[in-house]
Each structure stands twice: as structure tokens, then as C-alpha cells.
Amino acid sequence: MHNDTMRRVVAEFFGTFWLTFGGCGAAVLAAKFPDALGIGFLGVAFAFGLTVLTMAYAVGHISGGHFNPAVTLGLWSAGRCANHHVVPYIVAQVAGAIIAAAALWIIASGQPGWVPGGFAANGYGALSPGKYGLGSAFLTELLLTFFFLLIIIGTTSKGAATGFAGIPIGLALTLIHLVSIPVTNTSVNPARSTGPALFAGGEYIGQLWLFWVAPILGAMVAGAVTRMLYEPADPVDTVVVEQRKAA
């Protein structure tokens, strides 16, 4: 593998690890802490947003800060991700999420009497936090991923404020979680869904397909739409392209 591609892949691995470990860790370890000290839905939403915000600035200038197969495919659909980076990025993202979930499982299981439950996995129907059905879950994931990509591409396009893309992107992910945790436990990210589902097992694995299909579909539609909204860009693989230009 070319040295530049290797650097990008490592950056995507660590970024997706941090997103999964930080966001799902907040849900598993801190959301329901006893004596009213738990952070709840609001805390989990901010945890996910902060993972993307921090890693966008830490490694976004290396790989573009995708940390999400749907983002990679959405940017590819928009002409913003080179063909030869798509598969290596997705492999690194899924690996990062699985290893993060494994680390989280080891930590969480150290508590006496710990019961894993859903382990922050995504689901619909009986596995939805609010018991929302398949149709509601699919539309929620599709729409929220569509707007997530619209925000990512818009804030990194020519004419956007330089050097600040990580902030609206992180806040967008926070808002997405505030809306959809009750519906699906919020995915908009197939890698983030895959890691916890493998450890939650059973029906969560059976429902994993939705959290690949809906986010990727929403992201790729957004990529196609943004080709009409924004000026064409070189396939630079970056979510923080304007930050790089400002450096």
C-alpha cells in the first residue's frame, strides 16, 4: 500500500475507533449511571458530536475525517473522494469500530453484575428505544444521513468559512442524535452500527442491514444533489479541505 494511502487508512481507523468508543462508551458507561448522575440522551448526543469534532481537527487534514462508510460513499458520489480510497477507507472504518466495541466490552464487563443489554447497538421494532417500526427507522436514517452529508459537503465547499468545518459537522451529528436516539439509537454510520451489533448479537445482527442500506442511500443521494449545488471539486478526500487551504 502506498505510504500516503497507509497514512489515510490509519487516520480513518483511529477516527472511527474514537467515534465508536467515545459515543457508544457514553451510552454504555455513563447514560444510565445511578443516583441521577447519568448523562442521558443529551449527554450521549454531545459525546458523538464531540468525537467527530475532535478527530476532524486531529486527523481530518490527513484523511479528510470521514470515519463513516456512508460519508466516504457520499463524498465519492459528490466527486469528492478518489475511487482508490473508497474500499481501504471503509475497511479501516469497520475495523476501527469493531475494535473499539471490543475494548468497550472489556471495560464494561469489569463491573460486577453488568448486563450488556443492547450494548448501544441500533435497532427497530422491539429493538428500537421507542419501539418505532421498520419504516420509521429507515426513513429517519435516510433523511438524517442525507442532511449530514449536505452539511459536510456544504461546509467544506468553496465559499464556506475556512478552518471551521469541524464545528458545524460535530454539531450536526449532535443534533442528529438528539432527534433519532429514540427511533433507532442513531446510526447514520454503518461502521458504528457494526461494531456494537457484533457484541450485542442475535436480532441486532439480523437488523444490521438497515443501518448499512439507509445511511448509504441517503449519503449517495446527497452527494448527487450537491453536484448541482456546489462548484465541482477535485477528489481530495477531505472533510476539512478549507481548513487545509487556510493553513
Tab-separated table of C-alpha atoms in Angstrom:
chain	number	residue	atom	x	y	z
A	1	MET	CA	0.000	0.000	0.000
A	2	HIS	CA	1.292	3.452	-0.925
A	3	ASN	CA	2.598	5.453	2.050
A	4	ASP	CA	0.030	8.229	1.604
A	5	THR	CA	-2.820	5.720	1.465
A	6	MET	CA	-1.478	3.989	4.572
A	7	ARG	CA	-1.453	7.284	6.488
A	8	ARG	CA	-5.013	7.956	5.408
A	9	VAL	CA	-6.178	4.469	6.384
A	10	VAL	CA	-4.565	4.721	9.831
A	11	ALA	CA	-6.204	8.119	10.356
A	12	GLU	CA	-9.606	6.696	9.416
A	13	PHE	CA	-9.076	3.744	11.743
A	14	PHE	CA	-8.283	5.933	14.754
A	15	GLY	CA	-11.033	8.417	13.930
A	16	THR	CA	-13.699	5.703	13.708
A	17	PHE	CA	-12.345	3.992	16.809
A	18	TRP	CA	-12.696	7.248	18.747
A	19	LEU	CA	-16.197	7.899	17.407
A	20	THR	CA	-17.405	4.424	18.375
A	21	PHE	CA	-15.581	4.223	21.682
A	22	GLY	CA	-16.496	7.757	22.746
A	23	GLY	CA	-20.082	7.830	21.549
A	24	CYS	CA	-21.093	4.269	22.365
A	25	GLY	CA	-18.985	4.398	25.520
A	26	ALA	CA	-21.018	7.346	26.733
A	27	ALA	CA	-24.189	5.340	26.119
A	28	VAL	CA	-22.960	2.121	27.726
A	29	LEU	CA	-20.993	3.503	30.670
A	30	ALA	CA	-22.476	6.899	31.535
A	31	ALA	CA	-26.003	7.321	30.167
A	32	LYS	CA	-27.780	5.385	32.921
A	33	PHE	CA	-25.389	5.896	35.807
A	34	PRO	CA	-27.320	5.681	39.105
A	35	ASP	CA	-28.240	8.457	41.542
A	36	ALA	CA	-29.194	10.924	38.801
A	37	LEU	CA	-25.575	11.208	37.677
A	38	GLY	CA	-26.180	9.632	34.260
A	39	ILE	CA	-25.773	11.832	31.199
A	40	GLY	CA	-28.917	10.601	29.393
A	41	PHE	CA	-29.779	11.141	25.729
A	42	LEU	CA	-28.441	14.703	25.761
A	43	GLY	CA	-25.034	13.621	27.017
A	44	VAL	CA	-24.768	10.792	24.511
A	45	ALA	CA	-25.713	13.140	21.672
A	46	PHE	CA	-22.970	15.571	22.636
A	47	ALA	CA	-20.480	12.719	23.079
A	48	PHE	CA	-20.955	11.614	19.472
A	49	GLY	CA	-20.700	15.188	18.219
A	50	LEU	CA	-17.526	15.774	20.212
A	51	THR	CA	-15.843	12.661	18.833
A	52	VAL	CA	-16.247	13.930	15.275
A	53	LEU	CA	-15.328	17.493	16.197
A	54	THR	CA	-12.106	16.482	17.943
A	55	MET	CA	-10.960	13.956	15.344
A	56	ALA	CA	-11.811	16.265	12.440
A	57	TYR	CA	-9.136	18.601	13.755
A	58	ALA	CA	-6.773	15.825	14.865
A	59	VAL	CA	-6.601	13.763	11.657
A	60	GLY	CA	-9.004	15.403	9.204
A	61	HIS	CA	-6.110	17.046	7.376
A	62	ILE	CA	-4.658	13.573	6.731
A	63	SER	CA	-7.620	11.540	5.508
A	64	GLY	CA	-10.472	14.016	5.292
A	65	GLY	CA	-12.084	12.854	8.514
A	66	HIS	CA	-14.772	10.566	7.127
A	67	PHE	CA	-14.946	7.988	9.993
A	68	ASN	CA	-18.057	6.571	8.359
A	69	PRO	CA	-18.610	4.379	5.249
A	70	ALA	CA	-21.708	6.409	4.361
A	71	VAL	CA	-19.675	9.628	4.410
A	72	THR	CA	-16.992	8.048	2.231
A	73	LEU	CA	-19.556	6.854	-0.324
A	74	GLY	CA	-21.469	10.127	-0.172
A	75	LEU	CA	-18.308	12.122	-0.856
A	76	TRP	CA	-17.423	9.693	-3.635
A	77	SER	CA	-20.890	10.262	-5.117
A	78	ALA	CA	-20.230	14.007	-4.937
A	79	GLY	CA	-16.876	13.637	-6.716
A	80	ARG	CA	-15.010	14.461	-3.513
A	81	CYS	CA	-13.348	11.087	-2.821
A	82	ALA	CA	-10.944	9.294	-5.142
A	83	ASN	CA	-12.003	5.842	-6.339
A	84	HIS	CA	-8.924	4.085	-4.980
A	85	HIS	CA	-9.544	5.349	-1.437
A	86	VAL	CA	-13.112	4.091	-1.066
A	87	VAL	CA	-12.501	0.434	-0.173
A	88	PRO	CA	-9.425	0.985	2.065
A	89	TYR	CA	-11.280	3.702	3.963
A	90	ILE	CA	-14.347	1.516	4.563
A	91	VAL	CA	-12.251	-1.451	5.695
A	92	ALA	CA	-10.352	0.769	8.149
A	93	GLN	CA	-13.573	2.333	9.444
A	94	VAL	CA	-15.265	-1.004	10.103
A	95	ALA	CA	-12.118	-2.399	11.748
A	96	GLY	CA	-11.818	0.654	13.973
A	97	ALA	CA	-15.440	0.368	15.075
A	98	ILE	CA	-15.186	-3.355	15.844
A	99	ILE	CA	-12.009	-2.978	17.883
A	100	ALA	CA	-13.489	-0.009	19.744
A	101	ALA	CA	-16.574	-2.081	20.593
A	102	ALA	CA	-14.330	-4.907	21.799
A	103	ALA	CA	-12.394	-2.537	24.064
A	104	LEU	CA	-15.649	-1.088	25.388
A	105	TRP	CA	-16.991	-4.576	26.079
A	106	ILE	CA	-13.892	-5.458	28.110
A	107	ILE	CA	-14.167	-2.259	30.143
A	108	ALA	CA	-17.918	-2.504	30.730
A	109	SER	CA	-17.767	-6.174	31.731
A	110	GLY	CA	-15.401	-5.250	34.570
A	111	GLN	CA	-18.377	-4.004	36.599
A	112	PRO	CA	-19.831	-6.681	38.892
A	113	GLY	CA	-23.237	-7.798	37.715
A	114	TRP	CA	-23.022	-5.881	34.449
A	115	VAL	CA	-25.709	-6.842	31.938
A	116	PRO	CA	-24.851	-5.844	28.344
A	117	GLY	CA	-28.409	-5.418	27.065
A	118	GLY	CA	-28.348	-3.806	23.643
A	119	PHE	CA	-24.779	-2.568	24.091
A	120	ALA	CA	-25.569	0.722	22.284
A	121	ALA	CA	-26.492	-1.215	19.127
A	122	ASN	CA	-29.048	0.110	16.661
A	123	GLY	CA	-32.435	-1.427	16.036
A	124	TYR	CA	-36.050	-1.039	15.008
A	125	GLY	CA	-39.303	-2.562	16.214
A	126	ALA	CA	-38.739	-4.294	19.541
A	127	LEU	CA	-35.072	-3.208	19.454
A	128	SER	CA	-35.866	0.481	18.981
A	129	PRO	CA	-35.603	2.526	22.215
A	130	GLY	CA	-39.053	3.971	21.439
A	131	LYS	CA	-40.335	0.832	19.655
A	132	TYR	CA	-40.502	2.581	16.257
A	133	GLY	CA	-41.146	0.325	13.278
A	134	LEU	CA	-39.067	-0.537	10.228
A	135	GLY	CA	-40.484	2.222	8.022
A	136	SER	CA	-39.885	4.949	10.605
A	137	ALA	CA	-36.353	3.726	11.248
A	138	PHE	CA	-35.468	3.522	7.553
A	139	LEU	CA	-36.775	6.996	6.740
A	140	THR	CA	-35.108	8.512	9.809
A	141	GLU	CA	-31.698	7.084	8.938
A	142	LEU	CA	-32.023	8.017	5.266
A	143	LEU	CA	-33.083	11.623	5.889
A	144	LEU	CA	-30.608	12.347	8.673
A	145	THR	CA	-27.691	10.916	6.717
A	146	PHE	CA	-28.754	12.935	3.680
A	147	PHE	CA	-28.626	16.170	5.666
A	148	PHE	CA	-25.414	15.139	7.422
A	149	LEU	CA	-23.701	14.830	4.034
A	150	LEU	CA	-25.273	18.056	2.826
A	151	ILE	CA	-23.742	19.824	5.828
A	152	ILE	CA	-20.358	18.126	5.413
A	153	ILE	CA	-20.085	18.985	1.733
A	154	GLY	CA	-21.520	22.463	2.112
A	155	THR	CA	-19.219	23.492	4.945
A	156	THR	CA	-16.144	22.272	3.071
A	157	SER	CA	-17.013	23.752	-0.314
A	158	LYS	CA	-15.623	26.829	-1.979
A	159	GLY	CA	-17.002	29.961	-0.368
A	160	ALA	CA	-17.594	28.408	3.058
A	161	ALA	CA	-15.821	29.855	6.102
A	162	THR	CA	-12.305	28.439	6.185
A	163	GLY	CA	-10.934	26.450	9.091
A	164	PHE	CA	-14.217	25.883	10.917
A	165	ALA	CA	-15.840	22.910	9.166
A	166	GLY	CA	-15.323	20.578	12.105
A	167	ILE	CA	-17.601	22.664	14.320
A	168	PRO	CA	-20.840	22.555	12.272
A	169	ILE	CA	-20.171	18.931	11.357
A	170	GLY	CA	-19.791	17.950	15.010
A	171	LEU	CA	-22.873	19.945	15.980
A	172	ALA	CA	-24.820	18.385	13.121
A	173	LEU	CA	-24.057	14.920	14.474
A	174	THR	CA	-25.149	16.088	17.929
A	175	LEU	CA	-28.468	17.323	16.508
A	176	ILE	CA	-28.934	14.103	14.579
A	177	HIS	CA	-28.627	12.129	17.821
A	178	LEU	CA	-30.997	14.445	19.667
A	179	VAL	CA	-33.631	13.679	17.037
A	180	SER	CA	-33.118	9.979	16.450
A	181	ILE	CA	-31.859	8.206	19.578
A	182	PRO	CA	-35.463	7.298	20.493
A	183	VAL	CA	-36.101	5.929	16.991
A	184	THR	CA	-33.049	3.800	16.161
A	185	ASN	CA	-30.470	4.620	18.837
A	186	THR	CA	-28.951	6.639	15.958
A	187	SER	CA	-26.668	5.184	13.365
A	188	VAL	CA	-26.117	7.324	10.229
A	189	ASN	CA	-22.876	5.321	10.218
A	190	PRO	CA	-22.678	1.662	9.152
A	191	ALA	CA	-19.312	1.114	10.876
A	192	ARG	CA	-20.561	2.480	14.199
A	193	SER	CA	-23.558	0.141	13.885
A	194	THR	CA	-21.494	-2.919	13.010
A	195	GLY	CA	-19.114	-2.856	15.992
A	196	PRO	CA	-21.723	-2.890	18.793
A	197	ALA	CA	-24.095	-5.210	16.872
A	198	LEU	CA	-21.447	-7.933	16.702
A	199	PHE	CA	-21.231	-7.917	20.501
A	200	ALA	CA	-24.959	-7.448	21.169
A	201	GLY	CA	-25.559	-10.394	18.828
A	202	GLY	CA	-28.817	-12.076	17.927
A	203	GLU	CA	-31.506	-9.853	16.483
A	204	TYR	CA	-29.206	-6.831	16.405
A	205	ILE	CA	-27.087	-8.572	13.784
A	206	GLY	CA	-30.233	-9.527	11.893
A	207	GLN	CA	-31.288	-5.867	11.713
A	208	LEU	CA	-27.846	-4.547	10.801
A	209	TRP	CA	-28.706	-4.438	7.097
A	210	LEU	CA	-30.917	-1.382	7.600
A	211	PHE	CA	-28.064	0.568	9.143
A	212	TRP	CA	-25.956	-0.042	6.066
A	213	VAL	CA	-28.603	0.432	3.381
A	214	ALA	CA	-30.451	3.531	4.645
A	215	PRO	CA	-27.405	5.672	5.563
A	216	ILE	CA	-25.541	4.808	2.357
A	217	LEU	CA	-28.602	5.543	0.227
A	218	GLY	CA	-29.169	8.881	1.950
A	219	ALA	CA	-25.499	9.807	1.653
A	220	MET	CA	-25.225	8.962	-2.040
A	221	VAL	CA	-28.380	10.895	-2.893
A	222	ALA	CA	-26.908	13.867	-1.024
A	223	GLY	CA	-23.686	13.504	-2.993
A	224	ALA	CA	-25.598	13.617	-6.268
A	225	VAL	CA	-27.639	16.636	-5.157
A	226	THR	CA	-24.584	18.595	-4.071
A	227	ARG	CA	-23.068	18.262	-7.527
A	228	MET	CA	-25.802	20.687	-8.601
A	229	LEU	CA	-25.485	22.983	-5.589
A	230	TYR	CA	-21.739	23.472	-5.340
A	231	GLU	CA	-18.878	24.007	-7.743
A	232	PRO	CA	-17.032	20.854	-8.831
A	233	ALA	CA	-14.109	19.934	-6.603
A	234	ASP	CA	-11.080	17.725	-7.059
A	235	PRO	CA	-11.370	14.328	-5.323
A	236	VAL	CA	-9.306	15.451	-2.336
A	237	ASP	CA	-10.846	13.091	0.210
A	238	THR	CA	-11.250	15.754	2.837
A	239	VAL	CA	-13.991	16.946	5.099
A	240	VAL	CA	-11.835	19.847	6.208
A	241	VAL	CA	-10.492	20.922	2.821
A	242	GLU	CA	-10.980	24.581	3.597
A	243	GLN	CA	-9.021	24.133	6.809
A	244	ARG	CA	-6.117	22.819	4.729
A	245	LYS	CA	-6.379	25.794	2.365
A	246	ALA	CA	-6.275	28.187	5.301
A	247	ALA	CA	-3.107	26.624	6.740
